[in-house]
Amino acid sequence: MPSLDAELADEQAHLERARAELARMREAAESLDASKASDAVSGEVLGWVLARRIASLQDDPETTLFFGRIDTRPRGGPAEDFHIGRRHVTDATGDPLVVDWRAPISTGFYRASSAEPMDVVRRRRFGVHAGRLTAIEDEWLLGDEVSRDGRSALLAAEIERPRTGPMRDIVSTIQPEQDEIVRGDVATTICVQGAPGTGKTAVGLHRAAWLLYSFRQRLDRSGVLVVGPNRAFLDHVGAVLPSLGEVRVAHATMETLVAHAPARAEDPVEVGRLKGDGRLAEVLSRAVWSHVRPASEPLIVPRGVRKWRVPASEVQDVLDELKARDLRYEAARGHLLQRLAHHVLLSMEASGEAPDDRVQDAVARSSAVKRYAASVWPALDPAAVLHSLFSDAAALAAASADILTPEEQRLLVWDRPARTKGAARWSRADLVLLDELSDLLSRTPSLGHVILDEAQDLSPMQLRAVGRRCSTGSATVLGDLAQGTTPWATASWAEAMAHLGKPDHDLVELDRGFRVPGLVIDYAARLLPHISEGLTPPTSVRDNQGRLTVSRVVEGGVGARLAGILAERVDEPGSTGVIAADDHLDRLGAALDERGLAHGRLDVDHGDDADHPVQLVPATVAKGLEFDRVVVVEPAAIAAAEPDERTGLRRLYVVLTRAVSELTVLHSEPLPEALTP
């Protein structure tokens, strides 16, 4: 057997060869000339394809082209070995030097075990530093040297490696249960209930990358969208897919998804909760269709020297038929013109004339038919409908009879109605209602796949808005019921998925924590009985239990103690997040500035010096973020900032589970009772 040093040298030589071949592939792509296409349109498409191909062949000298290898011995076939990496690399003859982690053959790297080896004899992992291989770790799955332990020091080191800046991919550390989600069929909608640190966000992003690789032609046409809770979160995860070679995925927050107008108002909690209630969908539907008026007069169409008459009863039959069909309001309105024209043609034929399709089209375009159609089926726009509904108590009462109580109706009607729809000050909840109205008028185009993160926080109406974007596609829904921090947070995944329009879905629970260490997750789990009964407590599978410090300081001494902690850690690698109630952040920032301690600040829409290793983070923005070290300041204030106790403790649960290695809790106020042993 060759020595490990010799094998490491051979693997490094393979890496250098793969790098040279990747450069050759890139040069070959750059040499192609899109301008030589047969026409301008083809040239534009070819140029776009080549640009994407060239971008995917970039080499990052700080990383390696592969992170693992599998040696296989299929029954009845030759033994082969495959190096697994982020992209496919071949030599000049087409033989693979590196296999894309998404290729079917790579599945064994993630899922093979001694119990189910999947023809894998040996799984090899590599230690990496500054673009070079530094270590080899072998796990034997077949033969006399089968590894019994199954633990990987290199895997643990990669998970615990210090981090700064945006989230990085987990392609080298995907676990078997995560890989099953990643490689789920494109037609299957998957809902992932994931405890903190189980990697649900990363799994969702890697699923997007796998789907784009495996169903490229289909999803290139229909598109993939990632929906996150805020801009800071999207900035945090935004580098993952490009690092995997996928740059065609759109990103949106709930606000940008439904941005029909700027949000210029804030609703009281009870009003926001009501506007997010699923019952509003039926109220809005009634409001739209109530604009179709009964046909009280016949349709008279002058043509030449004659006038053709369609009785009101026949027109009403047409209106009733169109309303009964599964058509959007505007689509049915478009059909109405042709249906009215058809009845005029029937009258012509009954009188002995022989009109053809051209005559019917001319009648449908005539001013008489257009005016009549507008009188019984007027054109609408979402803002006008919602403005009318919230300005007129009688209109709202008619649309919400037997759906909303009189008290609920009074909550929705504006005290001081805007004079026009253009002057209306819409809230974020109103924008979701405008989106619902827009879909009632004209169908929202569907994407091929939507990744929805932190789904537990969305209201039924928000879930409907996301569901419209994948009505003919599929979705990957990610969340944790215990981390629901909005007044309208969902009570169950069955309820949420029904509002999303995906009642038939696979529900998968992830409860093995890879990011959050044991001491930290056990401390945060004290809150679970108070915030979400019935959920399985998460379990950290890391050997390193992390560090937990809970320190009480004198009143007014938090800023000085925080500065001392940060000063002690200033030379340690990795990131530090200081998380506090939103209204505490300015005061903490001033305390750090006074002591000359540099820091950045993350807010909901952007990051101030987002790559700085020390970040001040509002508690309301912390969800989905991760830091090597976290300092939580005044947990009681974080919980008290929410409208009710359960939501406050859920917010605190989110905040306490952001740490990868170390959690420090600083407080001068007493801790919430739920946190005390």
XYZ file of C-alpha atoms in Angstrom, residues 12-542:
531
model
C -2.484 16.957 -5.552
C -1.121 16.064 -8.991
C -4.654 15.064 -10.050
C -5.922 18.429 -8.774
C -3.309 20.325 -10.772
C -4.185 18.340 -13.892
C -7.878 19.058 -13.352
C -7.094 22.775 -13.002
C -5.171 22.748 -16.270
C -8.050 20.990 -18.044
C -10.572 23.457 -16.599
C -8.481 26.304 -18.013
C -8.490 24.518 -21.383
C -12.284 24.176 -21.258
C -12.656 27.854 -20.458
C -10.324 28.903 -23.270
C -12.291 26.741 -25.691
C -15.543 28.409 -24.642
C -14.003 31.889 -24.928
C -12.814 31.121 -28.457
C -16.354 30.622 -29.741
C -17.861 33.575 -31.609
C -21.586 34.181 -31.104
C -21.617 36.752 -33.904
C -21.282 33.977 -36.475
C -24.758 32.662 -35.728
C -27.225 32.426 -38.618
C -29.305 35.410 -37.455
C -29.319 38.170 -34.850
C -31.730 36.427 -32.487
C -29.750 33.181 -32.555
C -26.583 35.200 -32.016
C -28.035 36.887 -28.949
C -29.163 33.564 -27.462
C -25.823 31.931 -28.251
C -23.969 34.854 -26.677
C -26.005 34.480 -23.502
C -25.369 30.713 -23.392
C -21.629 31.194 -23.950
C -21.410 33.882 -21.256
C -23.087 31.556 -18.789
C -20.806 28.688 -19.824
C -17.676 30.809 -19.400
C -18.832 32.034 -15.982
C -19.428 28.435 -14.855
C -15.838 27.521 -15.761
C -14.238 30.028 -13.402
C -11.574 28.595 -11.104
C -11.179 29.867 -7.558
C -7.551 29.355 -6.500
C -8.576 29.486 -2.823
C -10.628 26.308 -3.125
C -10.071 22.925 -4.720
C -11.974 21.563 -7.695
C -12.923 18.464 -5.715
C -13.517 17.730 -2.047
C -14.014 13.971 -2.111
C -13.602 10.741 -3.995
C -15.397 7.419 -4.177
C -13.880 4.116 -5.268
C -16.607 1.882 -6.648
C -16.791 -1.814 -7.448
C -20.134 -2.487 -9.119
C -21.262 -6.080 -9.451
C -20.182 -7.452 -12.786
C -18.409 -4.200 -13.719
C -14.896 -2.785 -13.510
C -13.635 -0.945 -10.444
C -13.627 2.841 -10.937
C -12.875 5.920 -8.898
C -14.555 9.320 -9.178
C -13.451 12.659 -7.749
C -16.491 14.637 -6.587
C -16.517 18.437 -6.938
C -18.584 21.540 -7.587
C -18.415 21.261 -11.389
C -17.707 18.674 -14.075
C -14.187 18.720 -15.523
C -13.082 16.485 -18.411
C -9.830 15.942 -20.266
C -9.440 16.553 -23.999
C -10.865 13.090 -24.800
C -13.977 13.649 -22.682
C -13.003 11.404 -19.754
C -14.086 12.879 -16.402
C -11.423 14.178 -14.042
C -13.995 15.672 -11.666
C -17.655 14.676 -11.464
C -20.289 17.269 -10.570
C -21.681 16.627 -7.076
C -25.174 16.626 -8.606
C -24.491 13.768 -11.041
C -26.210 10.451 -10.178
C -22.873 8.686 -9.598
C -22.096 11.210 -6.830
C -25.039 10.034 -4.723
C -22.880 7.334 -3.189
C -20.509 9.926 -1.744
C -23.332 11.312 0.378
C -25.491 8.288 1.148
C -23.327 5.149 1.052
C -22.792 3.365 4.373
C -21.428 0.041 5.514
C -25.040 -1.150 5.816
C -25.872 0.085 2.278
C -22.558 0.603 0.465
C -24.146 1.353 -2.940
C -21.129 -0.313 -4.621
C -18.780 2.158 -2.884
C -15.669 0.443 -1.529
C -14.030 3.552 -0.128
C -15.115 7.138 0.516
C -12.280 9.617 0.691
C -12.443 13.162 2.048
C -9.771 15.814 1.646
C -8.495 18.483 3.953
C -8.061 21.772 2.105
C -6.183 24.998 2.784
C -5.596 27.896 0.390
C -6.461 25.821 -2.649
C -4.201 22.867 -1.833
C -4.933 19.411 -0.449
C -3.556 19.058 3.058
C -4.982 15.778 4.358
C -6.702 12.541 3.387
C -9.324 10.673 5.380
C -10.582 7.299 4.135
C -13.741 5.467 5.142
C -13.951 1.837 3.984
C -17.461 0.550 3.305
C -16.693 -2.879 1.783
C -14.065 -5.537 2.419
C -11.991 -6.442 5.452
C -11.237 -2.841 6.472
C -14.810 -1.594 6.933
C -14.827 1.527 9.132
C -17.038 0.959 12.179
C -17.048 4.440 13.638
C -18.437 6.443 10.701
C -17.195 9.709 12.203
C -15.135 12.091 10.125
C -12.725 14.567 11.672
C -12.431 16.427 8.366
C -16.206 16.672 8.094
C -16.448 18.052 11.620
C -13.625 20.522 10.950
C -15.356 21.811 7.805
C -18.675 22.299 9.638
C -16.919 24.173 12.468
C -14.551 26.167 10.251
C -14.677 29.889 11.185
C -16.850 31.975 8.890
C -17.182 35.609 7.919
C -19.308 37.235 5.257
C -22.144 35.468 3.412
C -23.255 31.862 3.900
C -21.068 29.342 2.098
C -22.198 26.174 0.393
C -22.305 22.859 2.272
C -21.678 20.738 -0.794
C -18.815 18.845 0.867
C -20.730 18.164 4.093
C -24.247 17.227 2.954
C -25.616 14.449 5.146
C -27.684 11.465 3.919
C -31.026 12.796 5.173
C -30.249 16.179 3.611
C -29.226 14.590 0.313
C -32.562 12.773 0.051
C -34.297 16.167 0.142
C -31.840 17.751 -2.283
C -32.415 15.004 -4.877
C -36.193 14.796 -4.527
C -38.078 14.644 -7.833
C -38.857 17.949 -9.552
C -42.575 17.189 -9.543
C -42.636 16.680 -5.765
C -43.340 19.510 -3.362
C -41.331 19.012 -0.168
C -41.966 20.678 3.191
C -39.001 20.615 5.580
C -39.612 21.101 9.297
C -36.085 21.846 10.440
C -34.821 22.711 13.904
C -32.096 25.381 14.219
C -28.754 24.293 12.801
C -30.095 21.359 10.797
C -29.117 23.032 7.529
C -32.603 23.467 6.082
C -31.767 26.731 4.301
C -28.620 25.291 2.751
C -30.546 22.156 1.779
C -33.145 24.263 -0.017
C -30.486 26.189 -1.948
C -28.623 23.011 -2.895
C -31.929 21.514 -4.012
C -32.344 24.466 -6.377
C -28.869 23.815 -7.775
C -29.570 20.085 -8.172
C -32.906 20.718 -9.917
C -31.303 23.151 -12.362
C -28.623 20.557 -13.157
C -30.996 17.608 -13.493
C -33.902 19.375 -15.251
C -32.039 22.191 -16.937
C -34.093 22.558 -20.102
C -37.405 22.463 -18.256
C -36.408 24.940 -15.543
C -34.503 27.233 -17.896
C -37.866 27.901 -19.532
C -40.018 28.138 -16.420
C -37.574 29.586 -13.881
C -36.624 29.088 -10.233
C -37.260 31.589 -7.425
C -35.938 31.819 -3.855
C -38.173 33.722 -1.410
C -36.611 34.828 1.881
C -37.794 36.861 4.876
C -35.787 40.060 4.246
C -32.985 41.600 2.202
C -30.350 40.938 4.876
C -31.182 37.231 4.706
C -30.995 37.184 0.903
C -27.640 38.978 1.026
C -26.458 36.336 3.496
C -27.425 33.376 1.297
C -26.898 35.067 -2.059
C -23.404 33.667 -2.687
C -24.330 29.994 -2.299
C -25.866 29.309 -5.718
C -23.239 31.252 -7.712
C -20.538 29.275 -5.876
C -22.234 26.150 -7.247
C -22.257 27.551 -10.780
C -25.929 28.614 -10.825
C -26.600 32.275 -11.559
C -30.086 31.993 -13.084
C -32.078 31.875 -9.852
C -34.165 34.916 -8.914
C -34.362 36.096 -5.290
C -37.215 38.008 -3.645
C -38.589 38.983 -0.282
C -42.317 38.863 0.367
C -42.439 42.646 -0.095
C -40.649 42.667 -3.463
C -42.684 39.692 -4.644
C -45.950 41.622 -4.349
C -44.626 45.142 -4.969
C -47.628 46.508 -6.867
C -47.158 49.866 -5.113
C -44.910 51.259 -2.367
C -45.873 50.389 1.220
C -46.411 53.702 3.001
C -48.419 52.673 6.059
C -48.242 50.306 9.013
C -51.256 48.331 10.181
C -52.020 47.722 13.847
C -51.352 44.101 14.768
C -55.017 43.080 14.838
C -55.643 44.680 11.431
C -52.549 43.079 9.909
C -53.607 39.696 11.258
C -57.090 40.093 9.761
C -55.768 41.210 6.364
C -53.616 38.099 6.299
C -56.546 35.801 7.105
C -57.386 33.326 4.349
C -61.041 34.355 4.473
C -60.075 37.593 2.715
C -59.555 35.596 -0.479
C -63.294 34.928 -0.732
C -64.118 38.521 0.224
C -61.925 39.832 -2.590
C -63.330 37.318 -5.066
C -66.861 38.445 -4.268
C -65.815 42.086 -4.593
C -64.402 41.490 -8.073
C -67.251 39.440 -9.466
C -69.868 41.776 -8.001
C -68.908 44.233 -10.743
C -70.560 42.003 -13.366
C -74.001 43.599 -13.739
C -77.259 41.913 -14.821
C -78.230 42.379 -18.449
C -81.260 44.648 -18.223
C -81.284 45.887 -21.830
C -80.937 44.069 -25.153
C -77.771 44.392 -27.227
C -78.402 46.448 -30.386
C -75.714 46.293 -33.090
C -76.123 48.533 -36.183
C -74.564 46.994 -39.300
C -75.158 48.645 -42.637
C -78.825 49.571 -42.946
C -79.926 46.981 -40.396
C -79.818 46.684 -36.616
C -79.309 43.315 -35.014
C -80.823 42.611 -31.625
C -79.762 40.138 -28.927
C -82.360 39.903 -26.131
C -81.256 40.668 -22.572
C -82.162 37.114 -21.527
C -79.681 35.666 -24.040
C -76.986 38.076 -22.869
C -77.673 37.036 -19.271
C -77.226 33.388 -20.233
C -73.815 34.288 -21.659
C -72.857 36.191 -18.501
C -73.928 33.316 -16.262
C -72.024 30.787 -18.337
C -68.799 32.824 -18.292
C -69.049 33.416 -14.528
C -69.497 29.679 -13.963
C -66.310 28.785 -15.861
C -62.888 28.662 -14.210
C -61.689 31.853 -15.877
C -60.049 34.976 -14.520
C -62.170 38.113 -14.655
C -60.300 39.742 -17.553
C -60.060 36.514 -19.560
C -63.817 36.018 -19.242
C -64.326 39.664 -20.206
C -62.303 39.027 -23.361
C -64.470 36.013 -24.199
C -67.608 38.099 -23.708
C -66.957 40.182 -26.835
C -66.728 37.091 -29.027
C -69.727 35.422 -27.379
C -71.909 38.508 -27.925
C -70.715 38.728 -31.528
C -71.565 35.038 -31.989
C -75.157 35.662 -30.906
C -75.380 38.528 -33.402
C -74.202 36.114 -36.117
C -76.878 33.619 -35.095
C -79.471 36.340 -35.707
C -77.904 37.068 -39.095
C -78.021 33.412 -40.077
C -81.628 33.123 -38.923
C -82.516 35.956 -41.310
C -80.887 34.160 -44.254
C -77.447 35.765 -44.304
C -74.229 33.718 -44.414
C -71.637 35.582 -42.280
C -68.172 34.090 -41.755
C -65.528 34.378 -38.999
C -64.323 37.698 -40.360
C -67.772 39.167 -39.826
C -67.843 37.850 -36.247
C -64.455 39.443 -35.520
C -65.642 42.740 -36.997
C -68.784 42.653 -34.851
C -66.720 41.856 -31.744
C -64.533 44.904 -32.460
C -67.475 47.212 -33.117
C -68.059 50.155 -30.795
C -71.615 48.990 -30.035
C -70.477 45.606 -28.718
C -67.539 47.116 -26.807
C -69.772 49.718 -25.133
C -72.354 47.125 -24.178
C -69.723 44.720 -22.822
C -68.214 47.524 -20.732
C -71.650 48.328 -19.302
C -72.222 44.790 -17.993
C -68.615 43.664 -17.467
C -66.480 46.755 -16.733
C -62.683 46.805 -16.766
C -61.130 46.740 -13.280
C -57.779 47.273 -11.676
C -56.662 45.939 -8.272
C -56.076 49.304 -6.599
C -59.517 50.607 -7.560
C -61.251 47.499 -6.193
C -59.404 47.566 -2.864
C -59.796 51.332 -2.503
C -63.547 50.980 -3.016
C -63.763 48.074 -0.578
C -61.930 49.827 2.277
C -63.591 53.196 1.643
C -67.203 52.011 1.514
C -68.574 50.129 4.512
C -71.636 49.016 2.509
C -69.480 47.556 -0.278
C -67.354 45.696 2.249
C -70.432 44.417 4.078
C -71.863 43.064 0.817
C -68.609 41.302 -0.098
C -67.991 39.868 3.367
C -71.481 38.853 4.440
C -71.353 35.562 6.389
C -67.534 35.665 6.207
C -66.435 38.521 8.482
C -68.143 39.701 11.632
C -69.343 43.320 11.875
C -66.439 44.025 14.250
C -63.944 42.650 11.713
C -65.500 44.711 8.948
C -65.093 47.855 11.050
C -61.393 47.066 11.485
C -60.890 47.009 7.719
C -62.792 50.160 6.732
C -60.565 53.246 6.682
C -61.433 55.968 9.191
C -60.313 58.598 6.691
C -60.620 57.139 3.196
C -58.211 58.365 0.554
C -59.985 60.428 -2.096
C -58.553 58.355 -4.939
C -56.797 55.033 -5.358
C -53.606 56.908 -6.238
C -53.665 58.740 -2.917
C -54.140 55.562 -0.865
C -51.393 54.749 1.645
C -51.068 50.986 1.290
C -49.594 48.805 4.030
C -47.511 45.665 3.461
C -50.601 43.556 4.147
C -52.518 45.607 1.569
C -49.880 44.808 -1.062
C -50.613 41.109 -0.588
C -54.327 41.802 -1.059
C -53.549 43.775 -4.214
C -51.599 40.760 -5.453
C -54.607 38.520 -4.787
C -56.809 40.935 -6.714
C -54.345 41.057 -9.577
C -54.545 37.270 -9.844
C -58.336 37.336 -9.720
C -58.256 39.662 -12.722
C -55.434 38.010 -14.711
C -53.718 34.734 -13.873
C -50.240 35.054 -12.318
C -47.621 33.210 -14.413
C -46.241 30.106 -12.706
C -42.561 29.307 -12.266
C -41.092 25.838 -12.422
C -39.962 25.758 -8.803
C -40.051 28.032 -5.756
C -37.829 27.737 -2.675
C -39.663 29.348 0.260
C -37.655 29.856 3.450
C -38.969 30.801 6.905
C -42.415 29.816 5.674
C -43.792 29.496 9.193
C -43.926 33.298 9.438
C -46.215 33.874 6.462
C -49.911 34.605 6.736
C -52.429 32.556 4.747
C -52.738 35.375 2.199
C -48.949 35.595 1.839
C -48.768 31.835 1.332
C -51.406 32.136 -1.390
C -49.252 34.786 -3.097
C -46.244 32.455 -3.118
C -48.384 29.508 -4.198
C -49.551 31.429 -7.265
C -45.930 31.604 -8.397
C -45.693 27.802 -8.508
C -49.290 26.823 -9.291
C -48.195 24.525 -12.127
C -44.722 23.854 -10.718
C -43.443 22.542 -7.401
C -42.009 24.035 -4.230
C -39.515 23.400 -1.465
C -40.904 24.871 1.749
C -38.499 25.400 4.645
C -39.226 26.431 8.195
C -39.548 25.667 11.866
C -42.860 26.020 13.688
C -40.952 26.877 16.870
C -39.436 29.911 15.150
C -42.716 31.502 14.088
C -42.381 35.134 15.177
C -45.288 36.893 13.483
C -48.760 37.305 14.997
C -50.093 35.233 12.085
C -47.453 32.459 12.209
C -48.865 29.141 11.043
C -50.028 26.582 13.577
C -49.323 23.509 11.432
C -47.672 22.588 8.168
C -50.861 20.957 6.897
C -52.631 24.297 7.233
C -49.775 26.245 5.645
C -49.427 23.879 2.689
C -53.172 24.022 2.039
C -52.983 27.824 1.774
C -49.957 27.452 -0.504
C -52.070 25.288 -2.804
C -49.917 22.200 -2.220
C -51.960 19.930 0.077
C -50.256 16.882 -1.456
C -46.636 17.148 -0.353
C -43.863 15.248 1.371
C -43.250 16.411 4.958
C -39.693 15.783 6.156
C -38.365 16.564 9.636
C -34.720 17.445 10.245
C -33.785 17.316 13.914
C -30.049 16.553 13.820
C -28.186 19.799 14.379
C -24.858 20.229 12.591
C -24.360 23.968 13.052
C -25.459 24.678 16.608
C -23.310 23.017 19.332
C -24.858 20.900 22.076
C -24.542 23.334 24.991
C -26.164 26.100 22.985
C -29.044 24.064 21.562
C -29.821 22.504 24.947
C -29.957 25.970 26.535
C -32.281 27.329 23.839
C -34.445 24.172 23.976
C -35.579 25.177 27.467
C -38.007 27.474 25.641
C -39.616 24.765 23.475
C -42.336 23.645 25.938
C -43.501 27.263 26.100
C -43.506 28.012 22.371
C -44.313 24.863 20.394
C -45.559 21.764 22.139
C -45.128 18.479 20.329
C -42.021 19.337 18.315
C -39.076 16.982 18.671
C -36.250 18.777 20.511
C -33.231 19.177 18.232
C -30.110 17.126 18.909
C -26.607 18.361 18.202
C -24.458 15.648 16.617
C -21.209 17.542 16.970
